[in-house]
CSV table of C-alpha atoms and ligand atoms in Angstrom, one decimal:
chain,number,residue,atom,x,y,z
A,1,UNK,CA,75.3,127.9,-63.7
A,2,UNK,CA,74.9,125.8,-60.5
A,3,UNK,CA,78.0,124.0,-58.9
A,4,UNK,CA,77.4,120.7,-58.0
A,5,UNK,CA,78.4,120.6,-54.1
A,6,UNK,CA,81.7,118.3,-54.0
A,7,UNK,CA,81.0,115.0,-53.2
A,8,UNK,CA,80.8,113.8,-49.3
A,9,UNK,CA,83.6,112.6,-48.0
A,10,UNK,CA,83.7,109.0,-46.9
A,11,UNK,CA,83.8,110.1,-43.1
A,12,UNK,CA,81.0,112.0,-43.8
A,13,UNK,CA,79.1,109.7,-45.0
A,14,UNK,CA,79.6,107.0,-42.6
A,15,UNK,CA,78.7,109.9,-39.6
A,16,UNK,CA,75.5,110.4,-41.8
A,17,UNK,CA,74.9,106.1,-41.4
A,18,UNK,CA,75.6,106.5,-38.0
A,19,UNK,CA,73.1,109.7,-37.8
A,20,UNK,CA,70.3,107.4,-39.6
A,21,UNK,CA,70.5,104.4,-37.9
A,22,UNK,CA,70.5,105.7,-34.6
A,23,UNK,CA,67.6,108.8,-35.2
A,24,UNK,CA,65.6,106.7,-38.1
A,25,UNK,CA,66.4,103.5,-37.4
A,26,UNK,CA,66.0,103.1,-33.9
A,27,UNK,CA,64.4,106.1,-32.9
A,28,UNK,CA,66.3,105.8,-29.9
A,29,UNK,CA,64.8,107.5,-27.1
A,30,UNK,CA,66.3,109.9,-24.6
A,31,UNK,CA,67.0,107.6,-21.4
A,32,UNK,CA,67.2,104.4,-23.5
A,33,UNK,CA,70.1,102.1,-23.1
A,34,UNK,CA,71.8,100.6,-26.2
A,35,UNK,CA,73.0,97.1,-27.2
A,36,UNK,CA,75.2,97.0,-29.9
A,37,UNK,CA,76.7,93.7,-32.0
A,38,UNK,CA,79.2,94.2,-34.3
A,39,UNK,CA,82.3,92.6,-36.6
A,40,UNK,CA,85.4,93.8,-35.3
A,41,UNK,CA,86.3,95.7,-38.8
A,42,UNK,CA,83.2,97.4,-38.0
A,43,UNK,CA,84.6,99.8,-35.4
A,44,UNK,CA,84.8,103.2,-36.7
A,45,UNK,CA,81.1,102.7,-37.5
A,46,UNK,CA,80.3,101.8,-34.0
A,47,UNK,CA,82.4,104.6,-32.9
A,48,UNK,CA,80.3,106.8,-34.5
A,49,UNK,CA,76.6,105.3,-33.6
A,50,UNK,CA,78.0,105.2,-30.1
A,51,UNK,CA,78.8,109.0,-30.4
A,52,UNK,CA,75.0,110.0,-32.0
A,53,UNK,CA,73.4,107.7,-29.2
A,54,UNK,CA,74.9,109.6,-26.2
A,55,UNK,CA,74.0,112.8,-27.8
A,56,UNK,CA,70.2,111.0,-28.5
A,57,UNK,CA,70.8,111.1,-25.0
A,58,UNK,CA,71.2,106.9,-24.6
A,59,UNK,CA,72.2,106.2,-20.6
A,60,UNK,CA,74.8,103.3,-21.7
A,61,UNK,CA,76.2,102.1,-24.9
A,62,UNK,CA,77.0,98.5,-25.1
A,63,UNK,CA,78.8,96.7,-27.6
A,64,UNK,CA,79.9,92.9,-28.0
A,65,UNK,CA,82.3,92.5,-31.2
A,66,UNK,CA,82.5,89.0,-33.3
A,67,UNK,CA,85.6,88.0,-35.1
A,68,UNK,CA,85.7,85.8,-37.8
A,69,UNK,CA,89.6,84.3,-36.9
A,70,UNK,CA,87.8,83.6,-33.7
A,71,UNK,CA,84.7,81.6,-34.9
A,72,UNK,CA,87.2,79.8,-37.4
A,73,UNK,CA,89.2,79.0,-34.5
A,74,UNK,CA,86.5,77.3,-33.3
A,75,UNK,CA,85.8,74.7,-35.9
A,76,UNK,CA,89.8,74.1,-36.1
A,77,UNK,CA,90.6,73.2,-32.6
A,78,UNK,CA,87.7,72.8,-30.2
A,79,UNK,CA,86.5,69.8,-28.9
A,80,UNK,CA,83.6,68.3,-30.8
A,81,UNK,CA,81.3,68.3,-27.9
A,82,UNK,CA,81.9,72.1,-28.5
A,83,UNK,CA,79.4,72.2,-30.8
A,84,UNK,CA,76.3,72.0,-29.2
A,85,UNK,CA,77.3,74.7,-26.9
A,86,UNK,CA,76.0,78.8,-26.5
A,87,UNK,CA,76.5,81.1,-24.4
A,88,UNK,CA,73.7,80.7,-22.8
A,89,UNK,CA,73.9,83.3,-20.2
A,90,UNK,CA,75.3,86.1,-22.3
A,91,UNK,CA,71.9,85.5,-24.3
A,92,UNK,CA,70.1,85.6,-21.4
A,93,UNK,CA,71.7,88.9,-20.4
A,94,UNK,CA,70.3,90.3,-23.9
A,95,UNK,CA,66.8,88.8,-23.0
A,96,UNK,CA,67.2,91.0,-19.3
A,97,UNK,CA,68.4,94.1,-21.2
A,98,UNK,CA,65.6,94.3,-23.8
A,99,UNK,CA,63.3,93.3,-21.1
A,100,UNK,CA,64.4,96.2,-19.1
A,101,UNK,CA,63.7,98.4,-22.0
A,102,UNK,CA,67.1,98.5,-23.6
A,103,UNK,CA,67.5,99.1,-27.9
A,104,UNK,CA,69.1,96.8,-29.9
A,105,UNK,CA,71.5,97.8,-33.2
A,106,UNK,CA,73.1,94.9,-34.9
A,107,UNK,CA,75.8,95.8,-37.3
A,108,UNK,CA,76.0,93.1,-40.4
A,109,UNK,CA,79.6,92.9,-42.2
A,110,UNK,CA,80.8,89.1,-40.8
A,111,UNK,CA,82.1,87.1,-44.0
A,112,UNK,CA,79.1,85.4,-45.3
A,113,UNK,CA,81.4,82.5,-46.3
A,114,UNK,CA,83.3,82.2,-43.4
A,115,UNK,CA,82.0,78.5,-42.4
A,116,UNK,CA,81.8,77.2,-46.0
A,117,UNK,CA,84.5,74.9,-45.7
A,118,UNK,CA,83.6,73.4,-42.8
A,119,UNK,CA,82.1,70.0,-41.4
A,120,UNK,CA,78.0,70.8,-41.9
A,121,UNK,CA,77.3,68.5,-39.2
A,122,UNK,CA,79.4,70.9,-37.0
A,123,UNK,CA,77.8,74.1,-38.2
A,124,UNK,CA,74.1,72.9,-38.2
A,125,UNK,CA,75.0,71.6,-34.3
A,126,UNK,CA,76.5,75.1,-33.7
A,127,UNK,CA,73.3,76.9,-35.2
A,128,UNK,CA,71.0,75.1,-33.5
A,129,UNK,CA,72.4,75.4,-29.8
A,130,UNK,CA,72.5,79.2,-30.8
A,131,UNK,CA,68.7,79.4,-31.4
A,132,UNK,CA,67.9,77.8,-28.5
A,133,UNK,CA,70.1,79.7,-26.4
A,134,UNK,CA,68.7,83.2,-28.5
A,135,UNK,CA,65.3,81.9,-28.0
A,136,UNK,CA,63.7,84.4,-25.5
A,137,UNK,CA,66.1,87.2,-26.8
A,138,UNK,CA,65.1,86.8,-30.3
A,139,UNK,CA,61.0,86.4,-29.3
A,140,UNK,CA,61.4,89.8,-27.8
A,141,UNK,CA,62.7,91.0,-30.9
A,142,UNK,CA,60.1,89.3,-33.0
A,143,UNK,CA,57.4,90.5,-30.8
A,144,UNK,CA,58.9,94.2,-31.0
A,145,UNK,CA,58.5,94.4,-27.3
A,146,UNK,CA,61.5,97.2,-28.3
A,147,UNK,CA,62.9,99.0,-30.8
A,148,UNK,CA,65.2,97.7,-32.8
A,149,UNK,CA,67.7,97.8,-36.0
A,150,UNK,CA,70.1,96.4,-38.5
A,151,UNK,CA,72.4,98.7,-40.2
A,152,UNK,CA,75.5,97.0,-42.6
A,153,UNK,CA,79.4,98.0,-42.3
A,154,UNK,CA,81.6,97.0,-44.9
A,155,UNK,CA,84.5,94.0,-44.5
A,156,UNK,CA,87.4,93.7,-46.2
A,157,UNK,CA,86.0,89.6,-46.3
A,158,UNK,CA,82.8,90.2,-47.3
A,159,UNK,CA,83.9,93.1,-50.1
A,160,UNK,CA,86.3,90.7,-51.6
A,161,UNK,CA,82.9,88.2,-52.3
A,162,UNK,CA,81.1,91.2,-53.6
A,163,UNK,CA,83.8,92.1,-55.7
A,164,UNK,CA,86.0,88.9,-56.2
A,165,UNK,CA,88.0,91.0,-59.1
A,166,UNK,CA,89.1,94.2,-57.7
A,167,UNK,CA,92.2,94.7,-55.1
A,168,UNK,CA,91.2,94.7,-51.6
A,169,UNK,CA,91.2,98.3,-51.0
A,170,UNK,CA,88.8,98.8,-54.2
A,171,UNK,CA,86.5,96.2,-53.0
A,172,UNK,CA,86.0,97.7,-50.0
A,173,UNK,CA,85.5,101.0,-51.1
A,174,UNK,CA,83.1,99.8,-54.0
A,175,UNK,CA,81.1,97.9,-50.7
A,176,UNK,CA,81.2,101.1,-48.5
A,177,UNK,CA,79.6,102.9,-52.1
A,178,UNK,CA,77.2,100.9,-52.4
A,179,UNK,CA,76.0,100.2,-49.0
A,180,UNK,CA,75.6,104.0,-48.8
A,181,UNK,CA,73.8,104.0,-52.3
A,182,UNK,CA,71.2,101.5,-51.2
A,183,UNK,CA,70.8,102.6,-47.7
A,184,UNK,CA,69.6,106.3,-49.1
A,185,UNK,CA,72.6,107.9,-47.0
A,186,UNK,CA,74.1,108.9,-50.7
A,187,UNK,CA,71.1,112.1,-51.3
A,188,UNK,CA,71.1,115.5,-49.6
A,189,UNK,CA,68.8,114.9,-46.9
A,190,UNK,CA,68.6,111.2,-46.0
A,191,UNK,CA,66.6,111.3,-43.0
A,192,UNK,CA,63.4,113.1,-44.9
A,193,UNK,CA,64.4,110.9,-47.6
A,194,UNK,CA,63.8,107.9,-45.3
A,195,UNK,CA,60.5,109.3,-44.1
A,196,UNK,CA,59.0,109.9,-47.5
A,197,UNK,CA,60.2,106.1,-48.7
A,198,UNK,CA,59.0,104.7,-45.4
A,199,UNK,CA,55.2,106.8,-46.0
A,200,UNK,CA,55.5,105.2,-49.5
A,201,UNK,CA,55.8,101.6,-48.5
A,202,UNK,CA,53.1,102.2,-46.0
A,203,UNK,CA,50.4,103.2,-48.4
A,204,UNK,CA,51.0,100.2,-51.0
A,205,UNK,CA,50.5,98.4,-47.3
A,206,UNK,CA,47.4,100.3,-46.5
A,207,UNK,CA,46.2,99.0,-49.5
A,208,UNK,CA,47.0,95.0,-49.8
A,209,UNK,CA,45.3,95.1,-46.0
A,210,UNK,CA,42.2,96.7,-47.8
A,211,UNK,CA,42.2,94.1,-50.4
A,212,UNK,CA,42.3,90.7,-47.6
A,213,UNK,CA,43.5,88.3,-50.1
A,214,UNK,CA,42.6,84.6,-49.2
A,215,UNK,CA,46.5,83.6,-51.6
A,216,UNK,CA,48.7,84.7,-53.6
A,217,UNK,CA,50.0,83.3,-56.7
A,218,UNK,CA,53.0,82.8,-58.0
A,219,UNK,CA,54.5,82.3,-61.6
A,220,UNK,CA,57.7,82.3,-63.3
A,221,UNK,CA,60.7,80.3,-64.5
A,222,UNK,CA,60.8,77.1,-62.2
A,223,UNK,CA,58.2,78.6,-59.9
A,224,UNK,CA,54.5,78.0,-59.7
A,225,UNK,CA,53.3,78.5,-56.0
A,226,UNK,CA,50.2,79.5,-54.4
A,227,UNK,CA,50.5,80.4,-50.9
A,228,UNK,CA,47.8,81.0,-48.8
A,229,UNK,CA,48.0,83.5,-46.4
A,230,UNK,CA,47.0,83.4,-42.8
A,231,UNK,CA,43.8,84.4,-41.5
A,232,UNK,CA,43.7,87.8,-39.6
A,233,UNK,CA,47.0,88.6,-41.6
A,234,UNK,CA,48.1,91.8,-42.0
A,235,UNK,CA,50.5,93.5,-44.7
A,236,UNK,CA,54.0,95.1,-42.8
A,237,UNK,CA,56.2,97.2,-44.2
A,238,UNK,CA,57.9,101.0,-43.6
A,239,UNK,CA,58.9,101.0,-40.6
A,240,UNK,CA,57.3,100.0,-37.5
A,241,UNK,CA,56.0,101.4,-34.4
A,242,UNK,CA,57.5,99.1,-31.3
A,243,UNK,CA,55.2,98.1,-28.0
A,244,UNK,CA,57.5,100.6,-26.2
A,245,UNK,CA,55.8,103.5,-28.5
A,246,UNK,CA,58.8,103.6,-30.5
A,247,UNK,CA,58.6,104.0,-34.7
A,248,UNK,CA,61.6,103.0,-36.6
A,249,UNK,CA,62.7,100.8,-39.4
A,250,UNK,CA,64.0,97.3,-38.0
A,251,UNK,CA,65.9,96.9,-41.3
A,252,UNK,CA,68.0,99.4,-43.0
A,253,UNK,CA,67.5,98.8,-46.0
A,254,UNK,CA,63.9,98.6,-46.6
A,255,UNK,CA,61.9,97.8,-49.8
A,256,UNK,CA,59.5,94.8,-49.0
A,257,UNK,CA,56.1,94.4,-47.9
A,258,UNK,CA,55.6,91.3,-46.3
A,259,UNK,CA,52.9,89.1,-44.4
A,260,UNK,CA,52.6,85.7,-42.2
A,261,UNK,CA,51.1,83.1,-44.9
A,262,UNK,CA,49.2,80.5,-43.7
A,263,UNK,CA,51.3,77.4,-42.8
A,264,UNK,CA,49.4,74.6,-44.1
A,265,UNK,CA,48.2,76.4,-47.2
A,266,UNK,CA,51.1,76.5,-49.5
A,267,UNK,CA,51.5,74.1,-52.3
A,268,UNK,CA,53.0,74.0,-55.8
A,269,UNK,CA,57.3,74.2,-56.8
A,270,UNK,CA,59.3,77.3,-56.3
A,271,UNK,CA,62.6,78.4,-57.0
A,272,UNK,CA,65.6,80.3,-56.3
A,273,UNK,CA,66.7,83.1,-57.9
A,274,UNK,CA,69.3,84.3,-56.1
A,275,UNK,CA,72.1,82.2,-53.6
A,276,UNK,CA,70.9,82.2,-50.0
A,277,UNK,CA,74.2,82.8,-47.3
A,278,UNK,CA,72.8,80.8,-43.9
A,279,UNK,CA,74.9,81.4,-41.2
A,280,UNK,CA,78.0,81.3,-43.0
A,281,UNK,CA,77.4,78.8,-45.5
A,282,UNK,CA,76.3,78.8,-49.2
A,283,UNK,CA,73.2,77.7,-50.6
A,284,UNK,CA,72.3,78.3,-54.0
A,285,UNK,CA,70.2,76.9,-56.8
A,286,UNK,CA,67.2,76.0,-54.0
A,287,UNK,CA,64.0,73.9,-56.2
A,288,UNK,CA,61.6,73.0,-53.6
A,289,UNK,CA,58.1,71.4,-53.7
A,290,UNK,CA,55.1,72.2,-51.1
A,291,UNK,CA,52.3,69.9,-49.9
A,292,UNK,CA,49.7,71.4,-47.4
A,293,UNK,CA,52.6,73.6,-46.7
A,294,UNK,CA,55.1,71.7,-46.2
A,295,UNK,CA,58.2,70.9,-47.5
A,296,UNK,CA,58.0,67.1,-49.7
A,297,UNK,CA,61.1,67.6,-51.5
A,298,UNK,CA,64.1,70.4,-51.1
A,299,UNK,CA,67.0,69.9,-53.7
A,300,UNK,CA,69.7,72.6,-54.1
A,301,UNK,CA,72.9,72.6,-56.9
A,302,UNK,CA,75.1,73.9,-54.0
A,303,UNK,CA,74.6,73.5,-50.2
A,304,UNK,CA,72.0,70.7,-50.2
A,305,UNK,CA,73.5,68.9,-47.2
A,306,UNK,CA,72.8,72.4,-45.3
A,307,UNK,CA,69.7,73.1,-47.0
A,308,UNK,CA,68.4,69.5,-45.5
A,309,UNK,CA,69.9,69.7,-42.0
A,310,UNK,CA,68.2,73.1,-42.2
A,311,UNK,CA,64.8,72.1,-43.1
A,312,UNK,CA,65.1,69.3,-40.5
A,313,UNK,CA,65.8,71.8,-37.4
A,314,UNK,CA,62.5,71.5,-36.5
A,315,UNK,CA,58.6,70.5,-37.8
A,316,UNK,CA,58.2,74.4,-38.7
A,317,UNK,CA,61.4,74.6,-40.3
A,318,UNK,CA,59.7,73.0,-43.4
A,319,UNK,CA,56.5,75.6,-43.4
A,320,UNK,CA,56.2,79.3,-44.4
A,321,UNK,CA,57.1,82.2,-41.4
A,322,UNK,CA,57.0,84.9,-44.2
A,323,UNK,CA,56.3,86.1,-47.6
A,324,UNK,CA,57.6,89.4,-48.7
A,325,UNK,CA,56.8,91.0,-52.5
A,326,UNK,CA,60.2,93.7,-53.9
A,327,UNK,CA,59.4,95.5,-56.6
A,328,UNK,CA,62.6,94.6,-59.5
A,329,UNK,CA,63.1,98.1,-59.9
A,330,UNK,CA,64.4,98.9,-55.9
A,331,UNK,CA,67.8,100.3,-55.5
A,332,UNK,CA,69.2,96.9,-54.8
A,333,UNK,CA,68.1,95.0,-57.5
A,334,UNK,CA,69.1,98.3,-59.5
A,335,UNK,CA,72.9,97.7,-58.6
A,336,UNK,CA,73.1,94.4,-60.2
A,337,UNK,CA,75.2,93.0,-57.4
A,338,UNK,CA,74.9,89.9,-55.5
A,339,UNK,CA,75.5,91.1,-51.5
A,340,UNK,CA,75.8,87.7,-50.0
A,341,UNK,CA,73.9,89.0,-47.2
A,342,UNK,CA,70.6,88.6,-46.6
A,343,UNK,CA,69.6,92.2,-45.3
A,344,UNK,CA,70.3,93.7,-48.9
A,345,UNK,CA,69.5,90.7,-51.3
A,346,UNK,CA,66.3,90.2,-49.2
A,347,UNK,CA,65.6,93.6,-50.2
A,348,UNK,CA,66.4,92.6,-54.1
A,349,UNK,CA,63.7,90.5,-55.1
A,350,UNK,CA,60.5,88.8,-53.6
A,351,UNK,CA,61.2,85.8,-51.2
A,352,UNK,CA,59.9,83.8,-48.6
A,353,UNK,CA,61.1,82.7,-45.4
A,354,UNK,CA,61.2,79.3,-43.8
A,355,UNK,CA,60.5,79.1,-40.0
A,356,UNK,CA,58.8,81.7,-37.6
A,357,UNK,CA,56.3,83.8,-38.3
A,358,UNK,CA,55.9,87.4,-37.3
A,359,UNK,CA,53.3,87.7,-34.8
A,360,UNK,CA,53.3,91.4,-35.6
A,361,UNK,CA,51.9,90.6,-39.2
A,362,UNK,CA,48.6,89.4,-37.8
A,363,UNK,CA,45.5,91.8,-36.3
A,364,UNK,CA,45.9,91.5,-32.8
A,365,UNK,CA,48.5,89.1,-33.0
A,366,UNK,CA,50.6,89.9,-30.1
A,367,UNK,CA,48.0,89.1,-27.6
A,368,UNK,CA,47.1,85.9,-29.3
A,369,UNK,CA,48.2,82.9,-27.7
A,370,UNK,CA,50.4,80.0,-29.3
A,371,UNK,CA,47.3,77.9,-30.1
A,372,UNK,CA,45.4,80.6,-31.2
A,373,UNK,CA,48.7,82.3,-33.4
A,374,UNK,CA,49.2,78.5,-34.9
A,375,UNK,CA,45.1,77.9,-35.4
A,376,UNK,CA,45.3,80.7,-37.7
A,377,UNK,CA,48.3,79.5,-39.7
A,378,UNK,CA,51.0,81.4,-37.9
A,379,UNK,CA,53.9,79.3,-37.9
A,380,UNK,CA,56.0,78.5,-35.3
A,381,UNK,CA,60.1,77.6,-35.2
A,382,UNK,CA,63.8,78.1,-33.9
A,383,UNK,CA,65.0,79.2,-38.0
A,384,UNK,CA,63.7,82.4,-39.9
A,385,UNK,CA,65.5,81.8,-43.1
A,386,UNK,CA,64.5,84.6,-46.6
A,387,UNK,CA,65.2,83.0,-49.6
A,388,UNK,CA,64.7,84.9,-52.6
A,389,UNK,CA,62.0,84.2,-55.6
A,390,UNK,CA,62.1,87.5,-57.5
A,391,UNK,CA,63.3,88.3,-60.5
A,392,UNK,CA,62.3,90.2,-63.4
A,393,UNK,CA,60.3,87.4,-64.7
A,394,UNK,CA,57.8,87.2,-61.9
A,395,UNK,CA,54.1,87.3,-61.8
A,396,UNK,CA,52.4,87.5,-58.6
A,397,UNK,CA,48.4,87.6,-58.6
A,398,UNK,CA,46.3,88.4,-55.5
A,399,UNK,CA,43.2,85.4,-55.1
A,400,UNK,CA,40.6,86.3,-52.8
A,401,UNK,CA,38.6,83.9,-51.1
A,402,UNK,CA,35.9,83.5,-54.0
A,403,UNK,CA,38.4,82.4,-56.2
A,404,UNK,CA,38.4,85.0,-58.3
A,405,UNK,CA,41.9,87.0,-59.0
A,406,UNK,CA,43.6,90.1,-59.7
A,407,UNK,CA,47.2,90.8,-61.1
A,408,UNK,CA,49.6,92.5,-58.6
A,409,UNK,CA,53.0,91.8,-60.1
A,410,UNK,CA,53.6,91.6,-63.6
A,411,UNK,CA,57.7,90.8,-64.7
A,412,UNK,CA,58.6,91.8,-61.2
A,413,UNK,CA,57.1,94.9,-61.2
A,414,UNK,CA,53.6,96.2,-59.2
A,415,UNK,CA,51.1,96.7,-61.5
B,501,ZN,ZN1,61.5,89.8,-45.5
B,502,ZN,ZN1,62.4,87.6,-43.0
């Protein structure tokens, strides 16, 4: 009779994160420097990504903390013209640091309700001054000049919205569980783990790029959507290989396959299935119609006043950047909770995003210019925002130019 091997330790398994997310995630090259973001209750995780990226042999470790009591601080007692500012020249610092060639690791955990009870005027002002300021930061990142990641640390704040019945110190340890769970640190050998799931997402790529599907098309309770997809697109998904001739996985976790639809080609009603957290705020119960792609009416049951201000950011905030397809049956959907956070719930269900497209998710996209990236439907904006469309009621056929179809998702799963 075998004994099961006692179960790791919590230490462990957040060295084994750290382990992943530096050597998986960000493949992080020998000579590379690091830039790091990061909730303050994040630090023990940082502490120990910063220890596995000195011995990946990283040159300099970086790291700029957030605080929550800080941002509220903020909205409580700054002046109103504070709103419309960002610090522009600490983004412009990031933009010279990838530039040089530096990786970028961005630790997820800040309260995704933190701004929920404040003035919407203020917090739409305040997002949009930081995408401008993040502008050429976050088109580096878009582009993949490098490599980069996103890895999640559990908050005692964003644990008690998780789990809104259990004692703090349960929460958080239920939140730790289950970020480990979903982010495939929880097995005995995560990193071939990781390579074996990142080789299985690429083959169901390999073959929606063989198919070159003019549409897709959507149908399920309060959704019936076709959305064209762009022309030259091309399917993403397990990992990615950066221009610096890095492969990693920009998101950890990982379940979708997604593309750049075609910005003018979307029409029909789609709806929510899950509540979307937007820079703090949240917006849930999303029913919105599309007209030669773009938005003609956007109602939500919660968060409509953000919802509008958000689709009003800019002409391509009300077009397609992305559409993603998530099996029901991933390990996130599988734990039945609600994360809050768009790096796990994106990973949940099938969704779109408002805003930018990827120019990575088009043949020979990088080299494209803007005209030629926007002639073939590529959108263009300051947002990226995934809203999620899944559930296990979905159907999701693949039309090709001819018009004639084949199923691809039947009640949320591949067929
Ligand atoms: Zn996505
Ligand atoms: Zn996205």
């Amino acid at each position: 009779m075998n004994t099961p091997a006692p179960a790791a330790s919590w230490d462990a398994k957040l060295d084994r994160l750290a382990e992943v997310a530096v050597t998986v995630g960000l493949g992080l090259a020998r000579g590379q420097e690091l830039v790091m973001t990061a909730p303050l209750d994040a630090v023990p995780l940082v502490r120990r990504i910063t220890e596995h990226a000195y011995r990946a042999g990283a040159l300099l470790v970086t790291t700029l903390f957030t605080d929550d009591e800080a941002t509220l601080s903020r909205y409580e007692h700054a002046p109103g013209e504070s709103f419309d500012r960002a610090a522009v020249w600490l983004q412009d610092g990031l933009a010279a640091a990838y530039r040089a060639g530096s990786a970028r690791l961005a630790i997820t955990g800040a309260n995704p309700a933190l701004l929920a009870g404040q003035d919407s005027g203020k917090v739409s002002r305040a997002n949009v001054a930081f995408s401008k300021a993040s502008r050429p930061a976050l088109e580096l990142i878009t582009r993949h000049e490098i490599n980069w990641t996103i890895v999640a640390a559990a908050t005692p704040a964003w644990a008690k919205l998780v789990f809104p019945h259990l004692p703090e110190d349960q929460a958080l340890a239920q939140l730790w569980e289950a970020i480990f769970r979903t982010t495939r640190i929880d097995v005995p050998d995560p990193v071939a783990n990781w390579r074996a799931h990142g080789a299985q997402l690429q083959s169901r790529v390999k073959l929606l790029n063989d198919k070159r599907f003019y549409s897709l098309r959507y149908k399920g309770p309060g959704t019936e959507l076709t959305i064209g997809l762009a022309d030259d697109h091309l399917w993403c998904g397990g990992g990615s290989t950066a221009k610096n001739g890095i492969a990693g996985f920009p998101n950890m976790p990982t379940e979708e396959v997604f593309t750049t639809p075609h910005k003018d080609r979307v029409d029909g009603v789609v709806t929510s299935t899950k509540p979307l957290s937007y820079q703090g705020t949240l917006i849930d119960g999303i029913c919105v119609e599309f007209k030669g792609g773009r938005i003609a009416r956007a109602t939500a049951k919660q968060g409509e006043a953000i919802l509008q201000s958000m689709i009003d950011t800019d002409e391509g905030a009300r077009r397609l950047g992305e559409v993603a397809l998530v099996p029901h049956s991933s390990p996130i959907a599988q734990s039945g909770l609600l994360f809050w956070n768009t790096l796990f719930d994106e990973n949940a269900a099938s969704h779109i995003a408002l805003g930018q497209a990827y120019s990575t998710c088009l043949i020979h996209g990088d080299s494209l210019s803007k005209t030629d990236l926007s002639a073939k439907g590529a959108n263009e904006s300051l947002i990226h925002v995934d809203w999620m469309i899944g559930s296990g009621e979905l159907d999701v056929d693949g039309v090709f130019a001819n018009g004639e179809s084949v199923a691809l998702m039947r009640r949320g799963e591949w067929v």
